[in-house]
Tab-separated table of C-alpha atoms in Angstrom:
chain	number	residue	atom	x	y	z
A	1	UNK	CA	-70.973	-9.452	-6.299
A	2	UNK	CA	-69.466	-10.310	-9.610
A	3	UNK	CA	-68.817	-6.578	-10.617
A	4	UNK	CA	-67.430	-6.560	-6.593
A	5	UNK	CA	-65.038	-9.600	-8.060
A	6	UNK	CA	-64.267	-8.032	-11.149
A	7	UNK	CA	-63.252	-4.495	-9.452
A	8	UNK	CA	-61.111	-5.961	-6.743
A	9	UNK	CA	-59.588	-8.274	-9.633
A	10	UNK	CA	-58.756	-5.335	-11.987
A	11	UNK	CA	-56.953	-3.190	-8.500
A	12	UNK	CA	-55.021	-6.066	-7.830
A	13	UNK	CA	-53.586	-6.299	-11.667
A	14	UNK	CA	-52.887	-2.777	-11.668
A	15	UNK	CA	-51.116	-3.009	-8.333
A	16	UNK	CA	-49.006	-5.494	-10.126
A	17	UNK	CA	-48.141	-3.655	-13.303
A	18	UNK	CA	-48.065	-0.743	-11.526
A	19	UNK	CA	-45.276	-2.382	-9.452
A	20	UNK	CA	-43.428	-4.091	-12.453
A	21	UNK	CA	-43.151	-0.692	-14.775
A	22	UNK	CA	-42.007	1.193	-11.450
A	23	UNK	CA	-37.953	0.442	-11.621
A	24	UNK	CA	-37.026	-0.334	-15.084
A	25	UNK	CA	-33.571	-0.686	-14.613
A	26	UNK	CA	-31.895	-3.689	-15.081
A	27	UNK	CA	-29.184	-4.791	-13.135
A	28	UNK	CA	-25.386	-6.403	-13.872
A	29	UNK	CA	-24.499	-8.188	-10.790
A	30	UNK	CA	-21.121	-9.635	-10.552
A	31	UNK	CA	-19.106	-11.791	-8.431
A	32	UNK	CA	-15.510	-12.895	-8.392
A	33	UNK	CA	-11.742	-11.680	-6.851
A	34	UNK	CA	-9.920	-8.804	-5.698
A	35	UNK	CA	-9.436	-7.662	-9.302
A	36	UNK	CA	-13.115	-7.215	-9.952
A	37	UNK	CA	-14.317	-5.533	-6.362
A	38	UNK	CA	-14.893	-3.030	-4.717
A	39	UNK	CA	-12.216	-1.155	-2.889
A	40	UNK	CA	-11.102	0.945	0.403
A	41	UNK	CA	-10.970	4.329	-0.556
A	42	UNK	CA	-10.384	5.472	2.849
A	43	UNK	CA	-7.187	7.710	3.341
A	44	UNK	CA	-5.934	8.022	-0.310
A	45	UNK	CA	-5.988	4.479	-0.603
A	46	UNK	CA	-5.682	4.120	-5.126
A	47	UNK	CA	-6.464	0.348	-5.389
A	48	UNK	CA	-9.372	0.016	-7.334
A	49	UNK	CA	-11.472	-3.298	-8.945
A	50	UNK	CA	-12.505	-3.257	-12.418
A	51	UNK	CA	-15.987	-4.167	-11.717
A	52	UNK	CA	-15.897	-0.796	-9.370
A	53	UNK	CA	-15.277	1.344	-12.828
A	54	UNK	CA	-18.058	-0.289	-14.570
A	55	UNK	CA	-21.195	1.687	-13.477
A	56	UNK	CA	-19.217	4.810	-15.740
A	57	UNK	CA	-19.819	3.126	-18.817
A	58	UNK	CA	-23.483	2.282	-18.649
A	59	UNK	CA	-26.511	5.146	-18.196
A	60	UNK	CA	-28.593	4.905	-15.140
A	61	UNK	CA	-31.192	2.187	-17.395
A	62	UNK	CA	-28.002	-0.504	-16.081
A	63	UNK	CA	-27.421	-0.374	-12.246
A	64	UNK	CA	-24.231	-2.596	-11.473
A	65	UNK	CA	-24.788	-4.818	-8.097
A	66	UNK	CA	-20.904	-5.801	-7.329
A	67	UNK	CA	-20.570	-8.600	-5.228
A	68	UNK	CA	-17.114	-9.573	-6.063
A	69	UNK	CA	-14.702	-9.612	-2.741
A	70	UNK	CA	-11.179	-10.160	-2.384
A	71	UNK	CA	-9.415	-13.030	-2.164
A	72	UNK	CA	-12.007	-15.529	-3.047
A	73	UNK	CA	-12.343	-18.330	-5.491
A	74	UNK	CA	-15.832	-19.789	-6.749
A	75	UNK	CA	-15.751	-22.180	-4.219
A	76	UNK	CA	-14.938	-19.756	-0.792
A	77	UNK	CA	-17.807	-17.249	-2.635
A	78	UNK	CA	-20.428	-20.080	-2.054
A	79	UNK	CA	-19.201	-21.773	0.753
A	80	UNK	CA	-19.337	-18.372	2.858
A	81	UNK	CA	-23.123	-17.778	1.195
A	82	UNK	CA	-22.015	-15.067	-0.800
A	83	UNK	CA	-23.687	-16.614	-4.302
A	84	UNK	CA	-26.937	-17.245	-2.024
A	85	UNK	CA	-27.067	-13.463	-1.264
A	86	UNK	CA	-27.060	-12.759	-5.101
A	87	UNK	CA	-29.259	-14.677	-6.021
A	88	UNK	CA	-32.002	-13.828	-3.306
A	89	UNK	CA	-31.901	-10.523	-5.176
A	90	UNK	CA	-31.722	-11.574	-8.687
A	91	UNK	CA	-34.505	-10.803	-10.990
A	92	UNK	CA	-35.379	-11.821	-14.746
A	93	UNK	CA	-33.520	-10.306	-16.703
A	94	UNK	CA	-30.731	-9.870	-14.812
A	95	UNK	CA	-27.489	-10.072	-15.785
A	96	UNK	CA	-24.566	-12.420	-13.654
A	97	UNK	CA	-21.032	-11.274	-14.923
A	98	UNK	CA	-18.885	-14.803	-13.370
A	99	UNK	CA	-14.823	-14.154	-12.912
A	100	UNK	CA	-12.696	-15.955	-11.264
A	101	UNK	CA	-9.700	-18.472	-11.281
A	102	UNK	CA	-7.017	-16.033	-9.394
A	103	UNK	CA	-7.796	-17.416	-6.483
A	104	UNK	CA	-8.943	-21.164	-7.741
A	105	UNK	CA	-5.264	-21.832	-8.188
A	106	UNK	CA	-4.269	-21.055	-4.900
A	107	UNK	CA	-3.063	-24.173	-2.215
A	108	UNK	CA	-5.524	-23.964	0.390
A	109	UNK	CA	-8.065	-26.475	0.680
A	110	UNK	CA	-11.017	-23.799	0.877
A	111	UNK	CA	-10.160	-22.116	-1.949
A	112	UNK	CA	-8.693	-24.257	-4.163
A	113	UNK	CA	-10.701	-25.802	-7.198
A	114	UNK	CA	-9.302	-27.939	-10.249
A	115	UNK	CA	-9.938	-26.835	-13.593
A	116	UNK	CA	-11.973	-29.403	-15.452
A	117	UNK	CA	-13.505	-30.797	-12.688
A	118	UNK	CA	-14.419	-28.549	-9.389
A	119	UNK	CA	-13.559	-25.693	-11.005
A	120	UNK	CA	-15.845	-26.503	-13.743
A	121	UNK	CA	-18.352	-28.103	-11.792
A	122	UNK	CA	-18.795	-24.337	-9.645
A	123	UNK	CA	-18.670	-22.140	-12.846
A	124	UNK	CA	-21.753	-24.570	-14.394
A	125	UNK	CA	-23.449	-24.106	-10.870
A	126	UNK	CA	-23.279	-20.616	-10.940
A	127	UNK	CA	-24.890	-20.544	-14.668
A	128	UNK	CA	-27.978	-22.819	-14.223
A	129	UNK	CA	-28.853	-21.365	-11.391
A	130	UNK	CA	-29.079	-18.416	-12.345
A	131	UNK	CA	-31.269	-19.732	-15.354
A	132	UNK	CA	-33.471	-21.238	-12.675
A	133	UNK	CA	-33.897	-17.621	-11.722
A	134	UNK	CA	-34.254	-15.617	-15.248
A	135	UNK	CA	-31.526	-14.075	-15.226
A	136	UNK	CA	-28.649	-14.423	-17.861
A	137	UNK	CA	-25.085	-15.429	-17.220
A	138	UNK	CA	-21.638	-14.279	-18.492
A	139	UNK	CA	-18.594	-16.157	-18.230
A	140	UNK	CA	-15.810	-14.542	-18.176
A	141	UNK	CA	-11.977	-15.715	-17.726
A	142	UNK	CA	-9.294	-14.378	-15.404
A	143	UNK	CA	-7.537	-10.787	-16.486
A	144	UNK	CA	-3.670	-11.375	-16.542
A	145	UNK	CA	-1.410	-10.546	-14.019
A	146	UNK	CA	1.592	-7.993	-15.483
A	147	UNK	CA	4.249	-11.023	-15.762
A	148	UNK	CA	7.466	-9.979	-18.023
A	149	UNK	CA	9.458	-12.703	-16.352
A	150	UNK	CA	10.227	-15.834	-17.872
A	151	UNK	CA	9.570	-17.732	-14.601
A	152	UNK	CA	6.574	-16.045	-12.787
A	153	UNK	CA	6.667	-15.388	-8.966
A	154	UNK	CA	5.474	-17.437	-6.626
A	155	UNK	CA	2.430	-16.112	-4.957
A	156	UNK	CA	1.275	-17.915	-2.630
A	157	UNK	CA	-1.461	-15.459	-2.031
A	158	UNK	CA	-2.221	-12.500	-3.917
A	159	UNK	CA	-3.879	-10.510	-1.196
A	160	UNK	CA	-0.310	-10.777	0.963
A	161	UNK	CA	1.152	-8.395	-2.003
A	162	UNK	CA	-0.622	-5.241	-0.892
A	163	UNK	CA	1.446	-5.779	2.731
A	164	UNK	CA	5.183	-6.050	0.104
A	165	UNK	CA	7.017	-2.605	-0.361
A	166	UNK	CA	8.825	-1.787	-3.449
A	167	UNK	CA	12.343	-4.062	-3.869
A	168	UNK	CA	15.289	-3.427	-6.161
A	169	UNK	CA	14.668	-6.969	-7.782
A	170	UNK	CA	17.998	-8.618	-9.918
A	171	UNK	CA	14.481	-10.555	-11.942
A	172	UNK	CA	15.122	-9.949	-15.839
A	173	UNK	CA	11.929	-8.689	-17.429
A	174	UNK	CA	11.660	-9.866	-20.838
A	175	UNK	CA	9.552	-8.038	-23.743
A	176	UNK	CA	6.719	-11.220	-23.770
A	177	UNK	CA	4.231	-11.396	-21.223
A	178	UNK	CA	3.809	-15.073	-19.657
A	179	UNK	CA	0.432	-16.508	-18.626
A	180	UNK	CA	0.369	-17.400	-14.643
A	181	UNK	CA	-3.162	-18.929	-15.113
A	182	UNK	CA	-2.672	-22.340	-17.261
A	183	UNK	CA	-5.834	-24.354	-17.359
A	184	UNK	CA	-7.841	-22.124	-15.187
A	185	UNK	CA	-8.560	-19.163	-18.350
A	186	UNK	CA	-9.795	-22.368	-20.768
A	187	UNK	CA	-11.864	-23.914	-18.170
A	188	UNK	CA	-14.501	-21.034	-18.293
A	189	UNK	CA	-14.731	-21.133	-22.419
A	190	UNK	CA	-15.161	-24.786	-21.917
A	191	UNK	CA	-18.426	-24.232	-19.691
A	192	UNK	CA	-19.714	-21.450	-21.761
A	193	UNK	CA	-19.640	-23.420	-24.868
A	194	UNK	CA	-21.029	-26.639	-22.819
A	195	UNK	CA	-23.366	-24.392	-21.901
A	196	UNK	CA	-24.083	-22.224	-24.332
A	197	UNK	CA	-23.319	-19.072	-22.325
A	198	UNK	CA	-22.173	-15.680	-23.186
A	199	UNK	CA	-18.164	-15.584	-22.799
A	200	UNK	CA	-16.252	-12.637	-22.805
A	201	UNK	CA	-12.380	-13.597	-23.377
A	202	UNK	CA	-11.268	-11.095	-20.541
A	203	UNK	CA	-7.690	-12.822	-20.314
A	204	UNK	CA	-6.988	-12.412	-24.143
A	205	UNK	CA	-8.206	-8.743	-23.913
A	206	UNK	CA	-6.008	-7.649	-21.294
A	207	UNK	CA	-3.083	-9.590	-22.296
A	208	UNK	CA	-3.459	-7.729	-25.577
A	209	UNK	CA	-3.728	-4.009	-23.102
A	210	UNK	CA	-0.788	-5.035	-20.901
A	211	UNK	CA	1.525	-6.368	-23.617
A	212	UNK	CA	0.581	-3.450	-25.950
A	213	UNK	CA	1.908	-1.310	-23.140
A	214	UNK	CA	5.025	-2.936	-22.608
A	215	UNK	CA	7.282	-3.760	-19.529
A	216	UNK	CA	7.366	0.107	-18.397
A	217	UNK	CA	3.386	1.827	-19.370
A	218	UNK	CA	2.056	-1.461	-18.131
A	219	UNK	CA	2.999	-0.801	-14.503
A	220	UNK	CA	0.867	2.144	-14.587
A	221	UNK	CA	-2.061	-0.034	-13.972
A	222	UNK	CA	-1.375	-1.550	-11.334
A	223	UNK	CA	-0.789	-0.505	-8.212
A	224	UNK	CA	3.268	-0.534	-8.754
A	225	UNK	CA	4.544	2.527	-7.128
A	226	UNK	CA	8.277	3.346	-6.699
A	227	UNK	CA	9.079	5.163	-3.122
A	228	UNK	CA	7.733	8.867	-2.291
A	229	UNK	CA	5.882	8.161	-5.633
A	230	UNK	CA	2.639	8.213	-4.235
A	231	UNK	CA	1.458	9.177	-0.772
A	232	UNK	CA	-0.692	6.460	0.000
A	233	UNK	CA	2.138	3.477	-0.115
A	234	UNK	CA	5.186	5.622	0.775
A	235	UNK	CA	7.295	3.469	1.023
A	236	UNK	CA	6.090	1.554	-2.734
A	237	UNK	CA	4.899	-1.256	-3.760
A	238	UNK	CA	5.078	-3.916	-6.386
A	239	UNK	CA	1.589	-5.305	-7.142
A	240	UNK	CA	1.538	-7.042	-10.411
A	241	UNK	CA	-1.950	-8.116	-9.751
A	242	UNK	CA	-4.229	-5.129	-8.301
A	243	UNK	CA	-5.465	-2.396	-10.944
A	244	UNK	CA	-5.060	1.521	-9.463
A	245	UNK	CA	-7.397	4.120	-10.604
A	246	UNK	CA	-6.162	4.591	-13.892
A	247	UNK	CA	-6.358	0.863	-14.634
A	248	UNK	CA	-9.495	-0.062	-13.129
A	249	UNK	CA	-10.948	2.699	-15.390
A	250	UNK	CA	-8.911	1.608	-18.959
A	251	UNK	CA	-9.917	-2.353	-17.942
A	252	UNK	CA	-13.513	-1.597	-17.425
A	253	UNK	CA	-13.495	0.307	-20.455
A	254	UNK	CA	-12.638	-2.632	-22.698
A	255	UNK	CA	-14.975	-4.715	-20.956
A	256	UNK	CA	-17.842	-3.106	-20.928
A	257	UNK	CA	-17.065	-2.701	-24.518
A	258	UNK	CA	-16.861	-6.500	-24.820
A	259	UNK	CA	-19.759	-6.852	-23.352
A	260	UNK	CA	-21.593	-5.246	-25.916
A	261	UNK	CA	-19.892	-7.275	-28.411
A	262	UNK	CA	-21.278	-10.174	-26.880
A	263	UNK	CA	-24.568	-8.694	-26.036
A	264	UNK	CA	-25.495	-6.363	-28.510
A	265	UNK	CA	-28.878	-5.345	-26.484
A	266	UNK	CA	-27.072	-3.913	-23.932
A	267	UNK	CA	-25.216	-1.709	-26.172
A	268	UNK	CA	-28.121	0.897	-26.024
A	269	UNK	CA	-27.145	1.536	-22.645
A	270	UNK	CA	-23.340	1.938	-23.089
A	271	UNK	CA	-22.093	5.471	-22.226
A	272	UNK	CA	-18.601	7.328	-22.370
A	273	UNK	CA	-17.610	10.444	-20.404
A	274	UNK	CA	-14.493	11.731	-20.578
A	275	UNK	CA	-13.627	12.017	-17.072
A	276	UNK	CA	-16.312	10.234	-14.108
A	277	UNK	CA	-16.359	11.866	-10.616
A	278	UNK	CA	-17.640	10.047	-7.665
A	279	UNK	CA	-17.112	10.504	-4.218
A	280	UNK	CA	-17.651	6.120	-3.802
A	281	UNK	CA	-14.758	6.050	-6.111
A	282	UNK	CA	-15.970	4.667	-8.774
A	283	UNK	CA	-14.672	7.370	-11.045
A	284	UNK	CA	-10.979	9.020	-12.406
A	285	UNK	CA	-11.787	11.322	-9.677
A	286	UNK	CA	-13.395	11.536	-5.875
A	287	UNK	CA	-13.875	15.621	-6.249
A	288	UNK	CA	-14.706	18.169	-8.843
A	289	UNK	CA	-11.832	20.633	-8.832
A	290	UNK	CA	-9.318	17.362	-8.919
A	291	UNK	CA	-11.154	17.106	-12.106
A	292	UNK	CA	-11.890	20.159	-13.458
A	293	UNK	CA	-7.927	20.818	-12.751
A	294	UNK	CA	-6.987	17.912	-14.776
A	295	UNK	CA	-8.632	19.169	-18.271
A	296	UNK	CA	-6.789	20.924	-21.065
A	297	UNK	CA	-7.229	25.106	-21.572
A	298	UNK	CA	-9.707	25.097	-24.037
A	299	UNK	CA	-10.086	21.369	-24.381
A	300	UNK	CA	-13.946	20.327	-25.120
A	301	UNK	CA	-14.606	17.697	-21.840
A	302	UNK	CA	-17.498	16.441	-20.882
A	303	UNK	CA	-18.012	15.215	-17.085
A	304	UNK	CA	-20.398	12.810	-15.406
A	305	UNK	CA	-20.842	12.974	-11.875
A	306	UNK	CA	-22.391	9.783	-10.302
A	307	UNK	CA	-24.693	10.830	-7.055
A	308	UNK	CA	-24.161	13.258	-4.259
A	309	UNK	CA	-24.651	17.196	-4.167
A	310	UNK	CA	-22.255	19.367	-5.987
A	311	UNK	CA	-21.546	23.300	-6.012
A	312	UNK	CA	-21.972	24.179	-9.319
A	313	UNK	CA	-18.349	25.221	-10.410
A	314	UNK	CA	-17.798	29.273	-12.225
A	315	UNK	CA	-16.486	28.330	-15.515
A	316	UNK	CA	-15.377	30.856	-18.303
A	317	UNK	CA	-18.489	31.832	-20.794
A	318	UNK	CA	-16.615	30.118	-23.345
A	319	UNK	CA	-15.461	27.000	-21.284
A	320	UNK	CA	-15.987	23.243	-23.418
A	321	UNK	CA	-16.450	21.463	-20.353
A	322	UNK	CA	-19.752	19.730	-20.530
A	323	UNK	CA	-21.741	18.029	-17.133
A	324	UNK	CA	-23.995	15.162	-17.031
A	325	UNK	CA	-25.621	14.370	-14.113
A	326	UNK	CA	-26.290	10.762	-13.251
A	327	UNK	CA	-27.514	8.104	-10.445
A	328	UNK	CA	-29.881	10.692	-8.818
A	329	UNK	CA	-26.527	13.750	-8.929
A	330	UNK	CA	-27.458	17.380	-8.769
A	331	UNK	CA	-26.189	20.800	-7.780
A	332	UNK	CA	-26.835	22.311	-4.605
């Protein structure tokens, strides 16, 4: 009976490990606004959240779980049981990457928090519970919105800006960019250091991008189009807020880099391409020959491609460009 005992015993623990050792991936989740989700990619559409672009600079060892949505603040994100969905999922050792204050700031009463108290009070919920869980939380402020005017717009909503068209405005851009976000980008360092919490300074990083830039490269992450400029938005836009393609992909860049500042373990999983192709849109590029079009005559390149089947594209015999195949990609 007792060697009965001991053999069922011994199935059962390798059952178990068995089960543990199976996925060893470790996943980032992350929740927050518009300028961290996931996007519509449906008909051309270019507006793109930095938390989309993150999955290109980490190997398959990090799977990023992007629960960010537009248009909410930490309080609408648990209210509507978003936070409840993550953390039914979360394991230990799991990463929580927290952003928000965009939408914090706003008027209405189920969005808007106070930094200091509500505001605070939702970022600390959001860390020790996800302590209760295993998992490790990163705090992270709100990335700027491209303001060059000495008296920032008025927006009563973010979100309403991807229904404006582009506007001759008489508005004077100056050479400094101002902060729209007061209180609500020190309320998160507060926490962490309450807390003792990872913080990544995401505000002073792409202040530092956007006002490197300038007034004029600066628009060129964002989804600030002039008319017949790009088909999608024929008519233009001027979205000082929203990241397109291009900076979804330099954002995410810096903060995954930041990341790994903060967190030095999960440097061993950081990863640079220099062009990412994924038909989510996740990537510079939904298709190969967009991308393979888009390299340099004998430039050395080398492309990931995240998922999906591929036709395996005739190059020259003495093409540079490079493949790596990730997230379960290969050729037909």
């Amino acid at each position: 009976m007792r060697q009965i005992k001991f053999l069922a015993t011994f199935a059962l623990l390798l059952v178990l490990l068995t089960a543990a050792t199976k996925d060893k991936t470790t996943t980032i989740f992350m929740i927050g606004d518009s300028t961290m989700a996931n996007k519509d990619i449906t008909e051309g559409k270019q507006e793109r959240g930095w938390g989309m672009a993150l999955q290109c600079y980490f190997d398959d060892n990090i799977v990023i779980d992007n629960h960010a949505v537009n248009g909410r603040s930490s309080l609408s994100f648990i209210n509507e049981g978003r936070w409840d969905a993550v953390l039914q999922k979360m394991r230990p050792g799991d990463y929580v990457i927290i952003q928000f204050g965009h939408n914090d700031e706003k008027k209405p009463a189920d969005r808007h928090t106070d930094p200091g108290s509500t505001f605070d009070y939702n970022l600390a919920k959001f860390v020790r519970e996800t302590r209760e869980r295993g998992g490790i939380p990163v705090l992270m402020n709100a990335v700027v919105r491209r303001n060059f005017q000495k008296v920032a717009p008025q927006n009563e909503d973010d979100e309403a800006l991807r229904n404006t068209t582009y506007q001759p405005s008489a508005a004077e851009e100056i050479d400094s960019l101002v902060d729209t976000h007061g209180l609500y980008i020190v309320a998160p360092r507060d926490v962490a250091e309450r807390m003792n919490v990872h913080f990544v300074d995401a505000n002073r990083i792409t202040h530092n991008l956007e006002q490197g830039l300038g007034v004029e490269e600066s628009k060129k992450l964002h989804m600030w189009f002039l008319p017949g400029e790009e088909p999608s938005v024929p008519q233009g836009r001027q979205d000082n807020t929203h990241y397109r393609v291009h900076g979804a992909q330099v954002v995410a860049h810096l903060l995954a880099d930041a990341l790994c500042e903060e967190i030095p373990l999960l440097a061993k999983y950081r990863t640079d391409a220099d062009i990412t192709v994924d038909e989510k849109g996740r990537g510079d590029y939904l298709d190969l020959t967009s991308a393979l079009a888009s390299v340099e005559p004998n430039k050395e390149v080398t492309i990931q491609l995240l998922g999906g089947e591929w036709e395996r594209p005739q190059l020259p015999k003495k093409s540079k460009v490079h493949f790596v195949l990730r997230q379960g990609a290969r050729w037909k």
